[in-house]
Each structure stands twice: as structure tokens, then as C-alpha cells.
Coordinates of C-alpha atoms and ligand atoms in Angstrom, one line a residue:
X1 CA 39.6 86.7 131.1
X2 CA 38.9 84.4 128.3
X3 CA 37.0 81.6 128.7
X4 CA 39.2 79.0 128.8
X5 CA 41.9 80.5 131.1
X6 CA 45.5 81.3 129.6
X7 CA 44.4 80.2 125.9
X8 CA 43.3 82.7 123.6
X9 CA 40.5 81.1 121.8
X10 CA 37.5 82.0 120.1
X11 CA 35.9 78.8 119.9
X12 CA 34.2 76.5 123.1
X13 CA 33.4 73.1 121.8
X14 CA 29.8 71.5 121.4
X15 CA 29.4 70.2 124.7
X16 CA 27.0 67.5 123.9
X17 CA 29.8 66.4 121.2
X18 CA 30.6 62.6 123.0
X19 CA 26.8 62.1 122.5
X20 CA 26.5 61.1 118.9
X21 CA 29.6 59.2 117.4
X22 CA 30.7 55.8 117.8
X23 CA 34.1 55.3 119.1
X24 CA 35.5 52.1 118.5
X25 CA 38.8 50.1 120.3
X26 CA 41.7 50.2 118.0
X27 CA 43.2 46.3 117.5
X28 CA 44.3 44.9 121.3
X29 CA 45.7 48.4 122.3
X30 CA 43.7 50.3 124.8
X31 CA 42.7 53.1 122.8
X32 CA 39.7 53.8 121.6
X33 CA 39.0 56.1 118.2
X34 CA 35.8 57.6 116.8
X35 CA 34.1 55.8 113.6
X36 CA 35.1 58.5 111.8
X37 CA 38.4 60.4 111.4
X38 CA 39.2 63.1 109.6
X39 CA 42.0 63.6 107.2
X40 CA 43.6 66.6 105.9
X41 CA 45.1 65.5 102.5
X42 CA 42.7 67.8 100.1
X43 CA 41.6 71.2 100.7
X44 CA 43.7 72.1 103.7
X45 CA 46.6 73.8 101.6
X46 CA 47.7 77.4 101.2
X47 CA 45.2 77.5 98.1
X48 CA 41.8 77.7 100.4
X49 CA 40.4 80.0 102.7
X50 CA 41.8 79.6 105.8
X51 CA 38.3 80.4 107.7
X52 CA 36.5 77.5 105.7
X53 CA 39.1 75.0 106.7
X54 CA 39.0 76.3 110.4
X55 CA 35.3 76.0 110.4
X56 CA 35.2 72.3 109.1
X57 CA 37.6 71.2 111.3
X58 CA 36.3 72.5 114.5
X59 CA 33.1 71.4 113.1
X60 CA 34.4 68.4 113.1
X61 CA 35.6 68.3 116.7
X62 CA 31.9 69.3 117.9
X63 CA 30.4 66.0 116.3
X64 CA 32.6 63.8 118.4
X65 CA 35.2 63.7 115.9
X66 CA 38.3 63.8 118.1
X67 CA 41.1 61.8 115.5
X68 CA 43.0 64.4 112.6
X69 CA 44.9 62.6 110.6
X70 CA 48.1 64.6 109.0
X71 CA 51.2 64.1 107.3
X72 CA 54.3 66.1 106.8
X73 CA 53.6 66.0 102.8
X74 CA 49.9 67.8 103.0
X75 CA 49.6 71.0 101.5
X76 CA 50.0 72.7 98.7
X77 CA 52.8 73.3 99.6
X78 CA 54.0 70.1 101.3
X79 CA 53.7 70.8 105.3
X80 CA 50.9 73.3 104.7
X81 CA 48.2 71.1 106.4
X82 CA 50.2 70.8 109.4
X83 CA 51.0 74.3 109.5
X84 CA 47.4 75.3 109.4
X85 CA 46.2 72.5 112.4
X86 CA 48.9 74.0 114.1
X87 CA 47.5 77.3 114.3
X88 CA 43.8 75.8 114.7
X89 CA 45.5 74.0 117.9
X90 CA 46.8 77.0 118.8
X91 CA 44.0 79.4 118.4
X92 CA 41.4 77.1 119.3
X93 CA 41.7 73.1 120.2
X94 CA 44.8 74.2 122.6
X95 CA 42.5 73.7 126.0
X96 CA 41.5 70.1 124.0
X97 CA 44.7 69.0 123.1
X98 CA 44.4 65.7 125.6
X99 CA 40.8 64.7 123.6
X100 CA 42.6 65.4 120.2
X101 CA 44.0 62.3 118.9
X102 CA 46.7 63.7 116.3
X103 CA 48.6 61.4 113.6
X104 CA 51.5 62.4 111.3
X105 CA 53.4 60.5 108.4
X106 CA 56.9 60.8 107.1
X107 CA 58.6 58.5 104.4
X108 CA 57.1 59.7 101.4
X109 CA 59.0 62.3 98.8
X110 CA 58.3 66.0 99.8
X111 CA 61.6 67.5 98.1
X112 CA 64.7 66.1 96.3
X113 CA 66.9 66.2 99.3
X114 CA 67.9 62.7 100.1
X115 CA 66.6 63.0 103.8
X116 CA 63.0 64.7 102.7
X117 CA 62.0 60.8 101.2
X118 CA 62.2 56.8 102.6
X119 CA 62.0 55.0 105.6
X120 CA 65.4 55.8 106.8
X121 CA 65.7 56.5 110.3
X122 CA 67.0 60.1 109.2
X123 CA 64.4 60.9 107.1
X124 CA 61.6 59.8 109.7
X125 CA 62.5 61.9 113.0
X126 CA 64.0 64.4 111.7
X127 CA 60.7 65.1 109.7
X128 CA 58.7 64.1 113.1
X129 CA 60.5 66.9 114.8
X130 CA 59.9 68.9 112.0
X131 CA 55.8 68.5 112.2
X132 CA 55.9 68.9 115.6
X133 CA 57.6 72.2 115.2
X134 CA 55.1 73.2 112.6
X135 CA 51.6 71.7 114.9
X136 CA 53.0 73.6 117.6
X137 CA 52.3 70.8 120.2
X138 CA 55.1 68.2 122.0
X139 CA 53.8 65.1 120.8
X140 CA 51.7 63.7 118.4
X141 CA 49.2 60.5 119.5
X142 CA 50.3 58.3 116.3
X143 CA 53.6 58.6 113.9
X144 CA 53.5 56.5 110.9
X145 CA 55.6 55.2 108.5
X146 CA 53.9 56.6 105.0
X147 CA 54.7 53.5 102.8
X148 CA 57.1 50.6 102.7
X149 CA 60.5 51.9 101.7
X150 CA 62.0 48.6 100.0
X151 CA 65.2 50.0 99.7
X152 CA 65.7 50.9 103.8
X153 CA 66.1 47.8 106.1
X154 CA 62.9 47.4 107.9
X155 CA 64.4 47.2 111.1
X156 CA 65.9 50.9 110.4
X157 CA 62.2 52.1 109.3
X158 CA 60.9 50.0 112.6
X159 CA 63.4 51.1 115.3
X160 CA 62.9 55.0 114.0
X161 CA 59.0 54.1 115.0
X162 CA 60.8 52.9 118.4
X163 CA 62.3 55.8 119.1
X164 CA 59.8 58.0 118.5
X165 CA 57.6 56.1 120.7
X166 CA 60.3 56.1 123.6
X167 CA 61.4 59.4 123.6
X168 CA 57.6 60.6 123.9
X169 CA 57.2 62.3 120.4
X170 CA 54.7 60.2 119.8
X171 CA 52.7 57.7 122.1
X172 CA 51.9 54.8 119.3
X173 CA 53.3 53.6 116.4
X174 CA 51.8 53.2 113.0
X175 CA 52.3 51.8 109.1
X176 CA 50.3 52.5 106.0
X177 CA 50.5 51.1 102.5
X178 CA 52.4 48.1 103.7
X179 CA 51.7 45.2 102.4
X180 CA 50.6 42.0 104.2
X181 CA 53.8 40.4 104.3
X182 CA 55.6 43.5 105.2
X183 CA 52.9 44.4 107.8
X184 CA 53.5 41.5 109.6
X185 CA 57.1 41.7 109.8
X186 CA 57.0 45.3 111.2
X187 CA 54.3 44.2 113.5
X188 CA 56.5 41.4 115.1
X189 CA 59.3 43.6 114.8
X190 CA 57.7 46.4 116.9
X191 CA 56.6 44.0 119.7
X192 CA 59.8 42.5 120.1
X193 CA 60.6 46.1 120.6
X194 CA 57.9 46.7 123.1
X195 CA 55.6 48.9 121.2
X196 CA 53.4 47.2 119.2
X197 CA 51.9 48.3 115.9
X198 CA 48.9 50.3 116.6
X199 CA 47.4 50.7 113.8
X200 CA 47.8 50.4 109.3
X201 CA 46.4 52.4 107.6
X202 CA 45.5 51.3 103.9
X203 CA 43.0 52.4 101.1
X204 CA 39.6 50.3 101.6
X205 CA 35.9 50.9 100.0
X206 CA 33.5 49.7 97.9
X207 CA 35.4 50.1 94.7
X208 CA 39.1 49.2 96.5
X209 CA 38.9 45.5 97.4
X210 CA 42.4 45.1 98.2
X211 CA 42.6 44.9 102.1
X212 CA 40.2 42.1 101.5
X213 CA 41.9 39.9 98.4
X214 CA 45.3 40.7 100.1
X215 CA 44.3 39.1 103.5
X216 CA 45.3 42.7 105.2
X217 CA 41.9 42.5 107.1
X218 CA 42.7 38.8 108.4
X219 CA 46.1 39.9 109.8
X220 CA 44.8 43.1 111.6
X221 CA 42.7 40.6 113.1
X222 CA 45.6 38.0 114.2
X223 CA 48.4 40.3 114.2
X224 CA 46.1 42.7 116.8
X225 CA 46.4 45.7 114.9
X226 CA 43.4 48.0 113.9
X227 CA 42.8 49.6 110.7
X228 CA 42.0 53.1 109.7
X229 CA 41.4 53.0 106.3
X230 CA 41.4 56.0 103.8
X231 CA 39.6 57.0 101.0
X232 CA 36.7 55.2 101.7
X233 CA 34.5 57.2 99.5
X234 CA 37.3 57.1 96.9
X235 CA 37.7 60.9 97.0
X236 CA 33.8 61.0 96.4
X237 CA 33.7 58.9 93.9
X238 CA 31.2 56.7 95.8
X239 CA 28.8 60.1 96.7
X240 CA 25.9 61.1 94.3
X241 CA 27.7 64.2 92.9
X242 CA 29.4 62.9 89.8
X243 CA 26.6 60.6 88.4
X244 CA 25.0 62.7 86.6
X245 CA 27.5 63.3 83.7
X246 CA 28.6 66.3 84.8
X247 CA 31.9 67.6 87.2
X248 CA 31.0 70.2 89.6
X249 CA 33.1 73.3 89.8
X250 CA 34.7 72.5 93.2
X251 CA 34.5 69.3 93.5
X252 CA 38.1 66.9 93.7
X253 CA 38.2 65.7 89.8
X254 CA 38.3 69.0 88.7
X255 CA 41.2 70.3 91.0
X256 CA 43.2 67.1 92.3
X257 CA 45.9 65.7 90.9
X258 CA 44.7 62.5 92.5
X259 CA 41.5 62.5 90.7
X260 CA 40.5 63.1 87.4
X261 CA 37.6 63.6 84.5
X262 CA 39.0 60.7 82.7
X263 CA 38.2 58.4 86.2
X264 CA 35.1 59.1 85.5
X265 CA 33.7 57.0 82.6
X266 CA 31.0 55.1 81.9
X267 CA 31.9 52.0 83.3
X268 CA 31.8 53.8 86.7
X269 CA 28.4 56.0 86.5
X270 CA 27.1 52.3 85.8
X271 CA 28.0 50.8 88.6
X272 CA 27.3 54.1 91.4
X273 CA 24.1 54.3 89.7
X274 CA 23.6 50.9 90.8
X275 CA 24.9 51.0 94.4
X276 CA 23.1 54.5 94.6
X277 CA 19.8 52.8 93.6
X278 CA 20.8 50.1 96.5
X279 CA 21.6 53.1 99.0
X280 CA 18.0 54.9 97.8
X281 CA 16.0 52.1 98.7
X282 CA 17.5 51.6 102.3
X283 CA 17.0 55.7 102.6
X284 CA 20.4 56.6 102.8
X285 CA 22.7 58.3 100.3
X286 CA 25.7 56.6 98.8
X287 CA 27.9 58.6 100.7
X288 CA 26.2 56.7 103.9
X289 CA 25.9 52.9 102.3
X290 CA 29.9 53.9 101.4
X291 CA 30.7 54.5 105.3
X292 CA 28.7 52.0 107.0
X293 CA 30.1 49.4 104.5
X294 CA 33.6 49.8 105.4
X295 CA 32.5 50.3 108.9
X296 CA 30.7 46.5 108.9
X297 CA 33.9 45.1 109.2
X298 CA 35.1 44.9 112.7
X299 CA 39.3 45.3 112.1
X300 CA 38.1 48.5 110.5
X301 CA 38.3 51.0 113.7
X302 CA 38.0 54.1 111.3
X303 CA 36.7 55.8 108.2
X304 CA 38.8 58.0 107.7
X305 CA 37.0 60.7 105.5
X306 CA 37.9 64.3 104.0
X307 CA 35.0 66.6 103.3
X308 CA 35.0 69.9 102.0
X309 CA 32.1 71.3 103.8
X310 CA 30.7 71.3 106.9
X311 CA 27.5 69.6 105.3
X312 CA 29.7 67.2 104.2
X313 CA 31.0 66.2 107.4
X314 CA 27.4 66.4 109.1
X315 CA 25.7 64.3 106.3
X316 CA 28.8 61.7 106.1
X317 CA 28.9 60.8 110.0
X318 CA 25.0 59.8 109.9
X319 CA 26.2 56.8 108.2
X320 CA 25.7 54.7 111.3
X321 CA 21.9 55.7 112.1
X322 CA 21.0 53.0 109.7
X323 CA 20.0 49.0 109.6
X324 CA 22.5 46.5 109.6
X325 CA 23.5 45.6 106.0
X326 CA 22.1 42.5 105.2
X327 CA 23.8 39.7 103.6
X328 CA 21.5 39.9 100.6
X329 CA 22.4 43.5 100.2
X330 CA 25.8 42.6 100.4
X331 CA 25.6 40.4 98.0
X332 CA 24.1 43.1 95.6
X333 CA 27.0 45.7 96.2
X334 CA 29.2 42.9 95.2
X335 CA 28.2 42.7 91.8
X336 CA 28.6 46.5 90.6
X337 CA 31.3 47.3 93.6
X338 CA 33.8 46.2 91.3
X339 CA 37.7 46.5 92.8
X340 CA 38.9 48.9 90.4
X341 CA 36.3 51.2 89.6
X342 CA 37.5 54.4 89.4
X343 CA 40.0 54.3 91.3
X344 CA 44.0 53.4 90.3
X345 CA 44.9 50.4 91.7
Ligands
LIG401 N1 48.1 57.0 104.0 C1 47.9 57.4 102.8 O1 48.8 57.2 101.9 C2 46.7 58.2 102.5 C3 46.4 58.5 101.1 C4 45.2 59.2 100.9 C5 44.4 59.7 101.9 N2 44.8 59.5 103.2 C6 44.1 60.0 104.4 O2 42.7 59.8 104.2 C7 42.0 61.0 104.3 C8 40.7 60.9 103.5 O3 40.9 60.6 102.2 P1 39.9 61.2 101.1 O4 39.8 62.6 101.3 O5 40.3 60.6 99.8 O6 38.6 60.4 101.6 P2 37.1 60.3 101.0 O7 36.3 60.3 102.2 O8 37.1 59.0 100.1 O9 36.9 61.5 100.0 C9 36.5 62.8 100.6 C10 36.0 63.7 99.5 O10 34.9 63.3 98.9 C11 34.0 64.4 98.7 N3 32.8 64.2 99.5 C12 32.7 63.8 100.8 N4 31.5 63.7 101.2 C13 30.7 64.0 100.2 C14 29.3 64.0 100.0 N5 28.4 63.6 101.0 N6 28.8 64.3 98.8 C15 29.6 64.7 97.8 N7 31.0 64.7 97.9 C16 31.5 64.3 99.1 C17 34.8 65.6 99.1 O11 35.5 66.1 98.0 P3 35.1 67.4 97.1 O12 33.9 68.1 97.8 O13 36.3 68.2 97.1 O14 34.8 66.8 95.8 C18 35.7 65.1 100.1 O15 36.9 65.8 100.4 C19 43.0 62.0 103.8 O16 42.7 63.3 104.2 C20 44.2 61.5 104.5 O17 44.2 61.9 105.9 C21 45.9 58.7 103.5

């Protein structure tokens, strides 16, 4: 008999895995999510071992880490990620499934058919059924619309969200890239509906300033809304491992087409020299003074990280074990945290 009944799974989660991570309420809704989520945009493709990626996300599940985040364009190929957690969920995490908190996306291109791109209603279930097919599981916990389609009424892109959340494919609603303006709108839109926004998720670290100079933080904050905000190491830009000079062989800038060698230039090792010399002298790493700086700000429910190792993900999720940032230090990672750095805004 296996250990967990029916399932056939080789792994038991840590049991002591609630003890260590923060989990944080999500906007006015009642649902709490762990200081850090996990993403599976990089490194979760056809084109790496299937055993490493199994190994750092049930890691991840054993530090407390109970939020994946997918979407239906994650790969290589496109659907790949969501393919792979599917048979993780299957194998492993299926006696879990009601502590998992799963998200998908739809809306953003994965092939030239007219129905594989946008925020048409089409395009959005049909590609919800589709990843639900392809994680093997009945619902997932929060469906998203990818990015703001300007060319699809929002109240198309909205009442898709709607029906997703009605007809119990998924049990909250989410947007990400939106901006302000449009954020609002499809919040009020989905409450007049009677499902409010959950959740937007937009880019947000030291070197992305925008959820701050666009007033995205304010609204999550009036509008109710929590954010899980991605990148917020900007792909490891804001870790230790580029600054001095050189690219190692697996990491992102050599093998992304999201980040390159040419992001790294001088103006950049200047400044993560500097904030690396700030994080040294509070005894963290970058990595750490990255996290717990997005994490200061209290519409920020989630980092929500990648890593490509399980030390990675065991060094990252320390970030909270240290000292308050003080408004002084704040002040100093304002000077070389310049919005821009790095990153292509
Ligand atoms: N909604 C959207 O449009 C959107 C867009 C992008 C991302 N996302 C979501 O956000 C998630 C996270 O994005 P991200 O992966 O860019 O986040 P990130 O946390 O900024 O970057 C993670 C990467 O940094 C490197 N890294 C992490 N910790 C490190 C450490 N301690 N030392 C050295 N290198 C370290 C690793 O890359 P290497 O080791 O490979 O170099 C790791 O994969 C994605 O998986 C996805 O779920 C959403």
C-alpha cells in the first residue's frame, strides 16, 4: 500500500514545512499566500532534466512554499511547464492538491492561430481548459489575464475571468501587466460581477520602479487587490553572480531570450556593487536585500521568484530572517537602484 493511499507517489512532504515561511493575506480577499511564490517561466521546459525540475519544485513545497505560478505559454515549447507540474501533481503533490495554490495565464501569443493570442473570451477559456487538461487537475486556484489586450473590449476579457470563476475552473480571478488605469476598470468591472480582482500581477524590484511611479501600488491598496509581483530579482540580475565581469555557464544571460550579455554593462555592475556592499554590511546577500525590499511593502503579498537550484530556493526564502530596513538604508538603495538598470522597461 503506498503511503498516501490510492496515489502513487514517491515523495511525503516535509512535515515541519508551515513552520518557516510567512504567509501573507492577499488584498481584502480571504486568502492567504506564502511570501514567496514560485514561478515556472525559465528552466521548466523540455530543454532541462526533468528530475532537477521535480526536485526544486517539491523542494519548494517542503519550505512552506505552497503558490506555483504557471502560464499556458511556459516552456520551451509553449505549454511545457504546465505539462511537467502536471505530472509532478500527478506523481507527487496529488494527496496536496488542496494546500497547492495553482495559477495559470492565457492572453499572450503562443502560436499564429487567431485564438492562441488576446484577451478574447475565445482565446481565454478555451486555453484554460486547455491547461487544465495538460496539469491534470479540475481547477486551478487563480486564472489570469496575461496582459491588457487593447484591441478586445475589456468587458469581453473581464466576463471570460467571470466565467471561469463561475463555472469552478478557477476559484479567483486575476490580471497582470495592466496598467493603472486599466487595472482599475477591470477591478470595478469584476465586482460589479461578483468576483472581485484578486490579485495583479506586475514586474517590481529594486531596479523596476514602475508599480511605484505608476501609482499601481496605491490602487492595490484602494482598489483591495494584492500584488504578486515577478521578477523581483530581475532574472538575477539583483544576486552576486554577475558582478564580477564574468557570465556563468548556466546562468539566465547566457541562455534566455529574456536576458542578455549586453544587459550587463557597466552602468549596472556599478550600481549591484553598490547595493551588494549595502546588503554585505547588513549580513545578507543581495539576493536577500532584493526580497525583503519588495517584501517591505505591504500591497506586495508575494515575491514571486524562479531559481534554478534548490540552494537557490533555500538561500532566497531566508530573506525575511533579517532587520527591518531602515529608512536610511532605504534611502541609500535609492541612489544606485536606479528604475532601469538592466532591465527593459
Ligand atoms: N506575468 C508575467 O508577464 C510574468 C513575466 C515574467 C515572470 N513571471 C513570473 O515570475 C516568475 C519569476 O520570474 P523570474 O524567474 O524572472 O524571477 P527572479 O526571481 O527575478 O529571477 C530568478 C532567477 O535568478 C537566478 N537566481 C535566483 N536566486 C539566485 C541566487 N541566490 N544567486 C544567483 N542567482 C539566482 C536564477 O536564474 P539562473 O540561475 O538561471 O541564472 C533564477 O531562475 C516566473 O517564473 C513567472 O512565474 C510573470
Amino acid at each position: 500500500m503506498p503511503a498516501h493511499g490510492p496515489f502513487e507517489t514517491t515523495h511525503r512532504a516535509a512535515d515541519g514545512r508551515y513552520d518557516g515561511q510567512e504567509y501573507r493575506r492577499t488584498g481584502n480577499s480571504g486568502l492567504d499566500l506564502p511570501a514567496f511564490s514560485f514561478g515556472l517561466w525559465q528552466k521548466f521546459g523540455t530543454d532541462h532534466p526533468y528530475e532537477t525540475q521535480r526536485e526544486i519544485v517539491l523542494h519548494a513545497f517542503d519550505l512552506g512554499i505552497t503558490h506555483f505560478d504557471n502560464a499556458n505559454r511556459y516552456g520551451p515549447p509553449h505549454r511545457a511547464a504546465e505539462k511537467f507540474f502536471g505530472t509532478v501533481l500527478r506523481r507527487d503533490l496529488a494527496p496536496y492538491r488542496d494546500e497547492l495554490i495553482l495559477s495559470t495565464k492565457a492572453g499572450n501569443p503562443i502560436g499564429p492561430s487567431p485564438y492562441h493570442r488576446g484577451g478574447s473570451r475565445k482565446s481565454l477559456l478555451t486555453s484554460l481548459d486547455h491547461s487544465l487538461r495538460d496539469l491534470g487537475t479540475d481547477y486551478v486556484d487563480i486564472f489570469y489575464s496575461h496582459s491588457p489586450d487593447p484591441a478586445t473590449p475589456l468587458e469581453e476579457t473581464v466576463g471570460a475571468l467571470v466565467t471561469a470563476v463561475r463555472s469552478g475552473k478557477a476559484l479567483y480571478a486575476g490580471i497582470s501587466n495592466y496598467a493603472p488605469e486599466r487595472a482599475h476598470e477591470a477591478a470595478e468591472s469584476l465586482r460589479r460581477a461578483g468576483v472581485p480582482l484578486l490579485v495583479h500581477q506586475p514586474r517590481y524590484s529594486i531596479f523596476d520602479r514602475r508599480p511605484e511611479i505608476n501609482g499601481l501600488l496605491k490602487l492595490a491598496a484602494e482598489d483591495g487587490f494584492g500584488l504578486v509581483v515577478y521578477s523581483p530579482l530581475a532574472q538575477g540580475l539583483l544576486t552576486n553572480k554577475y558582478l564580477d565581469g564574468t557570465i556563468p555557464p548556466d546562468a539566465r544571460a547566457r541562455n534566455s531570450a529574456f536576458l542578455s550579455a549586453d544587459d550587463i554593462d557597466d552602468t549596472y555592475r556599478e550600481r549591484a556593487t553598490a547595493l551588494n556592499e549595502i546588503a554585505q554590511r547588513r549580513g545578507q546577500s543581495l539576493a536577500q536585500l532584493a526580497l525583503q525590499w519588495v517584501l517591505r511593502q505591504p500591497q506586495v503579498t508575494s515575491a514571486l521568484i524562479g531559481a534554478s537550484s534548490t540552494w537557490q530556493l533555500d538561500h532566497n526564502t531566508r530573506a525575511l530572517d533579517f532587520p527591518p530596513l531602515t529608512d536610511e538604508e532605504l534611502a541609500l538603495i535609492d541612489q544606485h537602484g536606479v528604475h532601469g538598470t538592466g532591465v527593459r522597461v
